[in-house]
Amino acid sequence: MAAKLRKGDKVVMLSGKDKGKEGVIASVDPKAGKAIVDGLNMAIRHTRQSQNEQGGRLPKALPVDLSNLALLDSNGKATRVGFRMENDKKVRFAKTTGETV
């Protein structure tokens, strides 16, 4: 199945503690159906100091289920993603505005 959300997409969180917040997808795991979004679903990771890195309490973005994310269209609103053929090429488009993503 084609990926509706990809790395670099600007998305909004639909549910959870960060509901309504926006961010950019850093990575996607299609097999697990999860994505890591910069600045969303943050947790504190306690790390030990090493020779080349400072230890302490470091914030880390945890994976979010793809069903809890929605793509932002050009108007800044959440939209669903559709697929259509343009010049023998499959492209994604925003369902609210009809623009290609």
Short mmCIF file of N, CA and C in Angstrom, two decimals:
data_model
loop_
_atom_site.label_atom_id
_atom_site.label_comp_id
_atom_site.label_asym_id
_atom_site.label_seq_id
_atom_site.Cartn_x
_atom_site.Cartn_y
_atom_site.Cartn_z
N MET A 1 0.84 -1.19 0.00
CA MET A 1 0.00 0.00 0.00
C MET A 1 0.88 1.25 0.00
N ALA A 2 0.48 2.25 -0.74
CA ALA A 2 1.27 3.48 -0.82
C ALA A 2 1.18 4.25 0.49
N ALA A 3 2.26 4.94 0.82
CA ALA A 3 2.33 5.68 2.09
C ALA A 3 1.60 7.01 1.96
N LYS A 4 0.63 7.23 2.83
CA LYS A 4 -0.10 8.50 2.82
C LYS A 4 0.69 9.58 3.53
N LEU A 5 1.46 9.20 4.57
CA LEU A 5 2.31 10.15 5.29
C LEU A 5 3.76 9.73 5.11
N ARG A 6 4.60 10.69 4.77
CA ARG A 6 6.00 10.40 4.50
C ARG A 6 6.91 11.32 5.30
N LYS A 7 8.19 10.99 5.32
CA LYS A 7 9.19 11.79 5.99
C LYS A 7 9.20 13.21 5.41
N GLY A 8 9.21 14.21 6.30
CA GLY A 8 9.23 15.60 5.86
C GLY A 8 7.86 16.25 5.78
N ASP A 9 6.78 15.47 5.92
CA ASP A 9 5.43 16.03 5.89
C ASP A 9 5.13 16.80 7.17
N LYS A 10 4.40 17.91 7.03
CA LYS A 10 3.96 18.68 8.18
C LYS A 10 2.61 18.12 8.61
N VAL A 11 2.52 17.67 9.88
CA VAL A 11 1.33 17.00 10.36
C VAL A 11 0.82 17.63 11.66
N VAL A 12 -0.42 17.30 12.00
CA VAL A 12 -1.02 17.73 13.26
C VAL A 12 -1.46 16.48 14.01
N MET A 13 -1.35 16.51 15.35
CA MET A 13 -1.72 15.38 16.20
C MET A 13 -3.24 15.43 16.44
N LEU A 14 -3.91 14.31 16.24
CA LEU A 14 -5.37 14.25 16.37
C LEU A 14 -5.83 13.83 17.76
N SER A 15 -4.99 13.12 18.52
CA SER A 15 -5.41 12.66 19.84
C SER A 15 -4.20 12.50 20.74
N GLY A 16 -4.46 12.34 22.01
CA GLY A 16 -3.38 12.15 22.97
C GLY A 16 -3.02 13.43 23.69
N LYS A 17 -1.91 13.39 24.44
CA LYS A 17 -1.53 14.54 25.26
C LYS A 17 -1.09 15.74 24.44
N ASP A 18 -0.66 15.50 23.19
CA ASP A 18 -0.22 16.59 22.32
C ASP A 18 -1.26 16.94 21.25
N LYS A 19 -2.54 16.70 21.53
CA LYS A 19 -3.61 16.94 20.56
C LYS A 19 -3.60 18.39 20.10
N GLY A 20 -3.63 18.59 18.78
CA GLY A 20 -3.66 19.92 18.21
C GLY A 20 -2.29 20.51 17.90
N LYS A 21 -1.23 19.89 18.40
CA LYS A 21 0.12 20.39 18.14
C LYS A 21 0.60 19.93 16.76
N GLU A 22 1.49 20.75 16.16
CA GLU A 22 1.99 20.47 14.83
C GLU A 22 3.47 20.12 14.88
N GLY A 23 3.92 19.37 13.89
CA GLY A 23 5.32 19.00 13.79
C GLY A 23 5.63 18.42 12.42
N VAL A 24 6.90 18.09 12.21
CA VAL A 24 7.36 17.52 10.95
C VAL A 24 7.81 16.08 11.19
N ILE A 25 7.42 15.19 10.31
CA ILE A 25 7.77 13.78 10.46
C ILE A 25 9.27 13.60 10.23
N ALA A 26 9.94 12.99 11.21
CA ALA A 26 11.38 12.73 11.11
C ALA A 26 11.65 11.37 10.47
N SER A 27 10.82 10.38 10.82
CA SER A 27 10.98 9.05 10.22
C SER A 27 9.67 8.29 10.32
N VAL A 28 9.49 7.31 9.43
CA VAL A 28 8.27 6.50 9.38
C VAL A 28 8.66 5.03 9.39
N ASP A 29 7.93 4.24 10.20
CA ASP A 29 8.09 2.79 10.21
C ASP A 29 6.80 2.17 9.66
N PRO A 30 6.73 1.91 8.34
CA PRO A 30 5.48 1.43 7.76
C PRO A 30 5.04 0.06 8.26
N LYS A 31 6.00 -0.79 8.62
CA LYS A 31 5.65 -2.13 9.10
C LYS A 31 4.89 -2.05 10.42
N ALA A 32 5.34 -1.18 11.32
CA ALA A 32 4.68 -1.01 12.62
C ALA A 32 3.53 0.00 12.54
N GLY A 33 3.45 0.78 11.48
CA GLY A 33 2.41 1.79 11.35
C GLY A 33 2.62 2.97 12.29
N LYS A 34 3.89 3.33 12.52
CA LYS A 34 4.21 4.42 13.44
C LYS A 34 5.17 5.40 12.78
N ALA A 35 5.19 6.62 13.33
CA ALA A 35 6.09 7.66 12.84
C ALA A 35 6.64 8.44 14.02
N ILE A 36 7.85 8.97 13.86
CA ILE A 36 8.44 9.84 14.87
C ILE A 36 8.31 11.27 14.36
N VAL A 37 7.68 12.12 15.17
CA VAL A 37 7.45 13.51 14.80
C VAL A 37 8.25 14.40 15.73
N ASP A 38 9.04 15.31 15.15
CA ASP A 38 9.85 16.22 15.95
C ASP A 38 8.98 17.09 16.85
N GLY A 39 9.25 17.05 18.16
CA GLY A 39 8.55 17.90 19.12
C GLY A 39 7.25 17.33 19.65
N LEU A 40 6.81 16.18 19.18
CA LEU A 40 5.56 15.59 19.66
C LEU A 40 5.84 14.26 20.37
N ASN A 41 5.02 13.93 21.37
CA ASN A 41 5.13 12.69 22.13
C ASN A 41 6.52 12.56 22.75
N MET A 42 6.96 13.64 23.42
CA MET A 42 8.29 13.68 24.01
C MET A 42 8.30 12.94 25.35
N ALA A 43 9.43 12.27 25.62
CA ALA A 43 9.65 11.59 26.90
C ALA A 43 11.06 11.91 27.35
N ILE A 44 11.31 11.77 28.64
CA ILE A 44 12.63 12.03 29.19
C ILE A 44 13.42 10.73 29.22
N ARG A 45 14.59 10.75 28.60
CA ARG A 45 15.47 9.58 28.57
C ARG A 45 16.66 9.88 29.48
N HIS A 46 16.85 9.07 30.50
CA HIS A 46 17.97 9.24 31.41
C HIS A 46 19.17 8.49 30.84
N THR A 47 20.21 9.24 30.52
CA THR A 47 21.38 8.62 29.92
C THR A 47 22.61 8.80 30.79
N ARG A 48 23.46 7.81 30.75
CA ARG A 48 24.71 7.85 31.51
C ARG A 48 25.75 8.63 30.71
N GLN A 49 26.59 9.34 31.41
CA GLN A 49 27.64 10.11 30.76
C GLN A 49 28.68 9.17 30.17
N SER A 50 29.15 9.48 28.96
CA SER A 50 30.20 8.68 28.34
C SER A 50 31.38 9.61 28.02
N GLN A 51 32.39 9.04 27.41
CA GLN A 51 33.59 9.82 27.13
C GLN A 51 33.33 10.99 26.19
N ASN A 52 32.44 10.79 25.24
CA ASN A 52 32.23 11.84 24.25
C ASN A 52 30.85 12.50 24.33
N GLU A 53 29.98 12.08 25.25
CA GLU A 53 28.66 12.68 25.36
C GLU A 53 28.32 13.00 26.80
N GLN A 54 27.63 14.12 26.97
CA GLN A 54 27.16 14.53 28.29
C GLN A 54 25.95 13.68 28.67
N GLY A 55 25.87 13.26 29.91
CA GLY A 55 24.73 12.48 30.37
C GLY A 55 23.64 13.38 30.90
N GLY A 56 22.63 12.81 31.51
CA GLY A 56 21.55 13.58 32.11
C GLY A 56 20.20 13.18 31.57
N ARG A 57 19.24 14.09 31.77
CA ARG A 57 17.87 13.85 31.32
C ARG A 57 17.68 14.50 29.96
N LEU A 58 17.63 13.67 28.92
CA LEU A 58 17.52 14.18 27.56
C LEU A 58 16.12 13.91 27.00
N PRO A 59 15.46 14.93 26.42
CA PRO A 59 14.16 14.69 25.81
C PRO A 59 14.30 13.90 24.51
N LYS A 60 13.36 12.97 24.29
CA LYS A 60 13.40 12.12 23.11
C LYS A 60 11.98 11.96 22.57
N ALA A 61 11.82 12.05 21.25
CA ALA A 61 10.51 11.86 20.62
C ALA A 61 10.24 10.37 20.46
N LEU A 62 9.10 9.92 20.96
CA LEU A 62 8.71 8.51 20.84
C LEU A 62 7.77 8.33 19.64
N PRO A 63 7.67 7.11 19.10
CA PRO A 63 6.81 6.88 17.94
C PRO A 63 5.34 7.12 18.24
N VAL A 64 4.64 7.62 17.22
CA VAL A 64 3.20 7.89 17.29
C VAL A 64 2.52 7.05 16.22
N ASP A 65 1.34 6.53 16.52
CA ASP A 65 0.60 5.75 15.53
C ASP A 65 0.17 6.66 14.38
N LEU A 66 0.26 6.15 13.15
CA LEU A 66 -0.08 6.95 11.99
C LEU A 66 -1.55 7.38 11.99
N SER A 67 -2.41 6.60 12.65
CA SER A 67 -3.83 6.95 12.68
C SER A 67 -4.08 8.19 13.53
N ASN A 68 -3.12 8.57 14.38
CA ASN A 68 -3.28 9.76 15.22
C ASN A 68 -2.68 11.01 14.59
N LEU A 69 -2.26 10.91 13.33
CA LEU A 69 -1.66 12.05 12.64
C LEU A 69 -2.48 12.39 11.41
N ALA A 70 -2.57 13.70 11.09
CA ALA A 70 -3.24 14.15 9.88
C ALA A 70 -2.34 15.16 9.18
N LEU A 71 -2.29 15.09 7.86
CA LEU A 71 -1.49 16.00 7.06
C LEU A 71 -2.08 17.40 7.12
N LEU A 72 -1.22 18.42 7.12
CA LEU A 72 -1.69 19.80 7.07
C LEU A 72 -1.70 20.28 5.61
N ASP A 73 -2.81 20.89 5.19
CA ASP A 73 -2.88 21.41 3.82
C ASP A 73 -2.31 22.82 3.77
N SER A 74 -2.43 23.47 2.62
CA SER A 74 -1.84 24.80 2.45
C SER A 74 -2.53 25.85 3.32
N ASN A 75 -3.77 25.59 3.75
CA ASN A 75 -4.49 26.52 4.63
C ASN A 75 -4.16 26.31 6.10
N GLY A 76 -3.37 25.27 6.42
CA GLY A 76 -3.02 24.98 7.80
C GLY A 76 -4.07 24.15 8.53
N LYS A 77 -4.94 23.47 7.78
CA LYS A 77 -5.96 22.62 8.39
C LYS A 77 -5.64 21.16 8.16
N ALA A 78 -6.14 20.31 9.04
CA ALA A 78 -5.94 18.86 8.89
C ALA A 78 -6.73 18.36 7.70
N THR A 79 -6.12 17.46 6.94
CA THR A 79 -6.78 16.92 5.76
C THR A 79 -6.46 15.44 5.60
N ARG A 80 -7.32 14.75 4.87
CA ARG A 80 -7.04 13.37 4.50
C ARG A 80 -6.25 13.39 3.20
N VAL A 81 -5.62 12.27 2.90
CA VAL A 81 -4.77 12.17 1.71
C VAL A 81 -5.38 11.20 0.73
N GLY A 82 -5.41 11.61 -0.54
CA GLY A 82 -5.89 10.74 -1.60
C GLY A 82 -4.81 10.55 -2.65
N PHE A 83 -5.07 9.63 -3.58
CA PHE A 83 -4.13 9.37 -4.66
C PHE A 83 -4.84 9.54 -5.99
N ARG A 84 -4.12 10.08 -6.98
CA ARG A 84 -4.64 10.16 -8.34
C ARG A 84 -3.48 10.09 -9.32
N MET A 85 -3.82 9.80 -10.56
CA MET A 85 -2.81 9.70 -11.61
C MET A 85 -2.70 11.04 -12.34
N GLU A 86 -1.46 11.52 -12.47
CA GLU A 86 -1.19 12.73 -13.26
C GLU A 86 -0.02 12.43 -14.18
N ASN A 87 -0.28 12.44 -15.49
CA ASN A 87 0.75 12.15 -16.49
C ASN A 87 1.45 10.82 -16.22
N ASP A 88 0.68 9.77 -16.04
CA ASP A 88 1.21 8.42 -15.78
C ASP A 88 2.04 8.35 -14.52
N LYS A 89 1.78 9.22 -13.55
CA LYS A 89 2.50 9.19 -12.28
C LYS A 89 1.48 9.30 -11.15
N LYS A 90 1.63 8.43 -10.15
CA LYS A 90 0.73 8.44 -9.00
C LYS A 90 1.17 9.52 -8.02
N VAL A 91 0.28 10.46 -7.69
CA VAL A 91 0.63 11.55 -6.78
C VAL A 91 -0.38 11.60 -5.64
N ARG A 92 0.08 12.15 -4.52
CA ARG A 92 -0.80 12.36 -3.37
C ARG A 92 -1.45 13.73 -3.49
N PHE A 93 -2.70 13.85 -2.98
CA PHE A 93 -3.34 15.16 -2.96
C PHE A 93 -4.16 15.32 -1.69
N ALA A 94 -4.33 16.58 -1.27
CA ALA A 94 -5.12 16.90 -0.07
C ALA A 94 -6.59 16.86 -0.44
N LYS A 95 -7.39 16.15 0.34
CA LYS A 95 -8.81 16.01 0.02
C LYS A 95 -9.57 17.32 0.23
N THR A 96 -9.10 18.20 1.13
CA THR A 96 -9.82 19.45 1.39
C THR A 96 -9.65 20.45 0.27
N THR A 97 -8.43 20.59 -0.25
CA THR A 97 -8.17 21.62 -1.27
C THR A 97 -8.00 21.04 -2.67
N GLY A 98 -7.68 19.76 -2.78
CA GLY A 98 -7.46 19.15 -4.08
C GLY A 98 -6.07 19.38 -4.63
N GLU A 99 -5.20 20.07 -3.87
CA GLU A 99 -3.83 20.33 -4.32
C GLU A 99 -2.96 19.09 -4.15
N THR A 100 -1.96 18.95 -5.03
CA THR A 100 -1.03 17.85 -4.88
C THR A 100 -0.07 18.16 -3.73
N VAL A 101 0.33 17.11 -3.04
CA VAL A 101 1.21 17.29 -1.87
C VAL A 101 2.65 17.18 -2.32
#
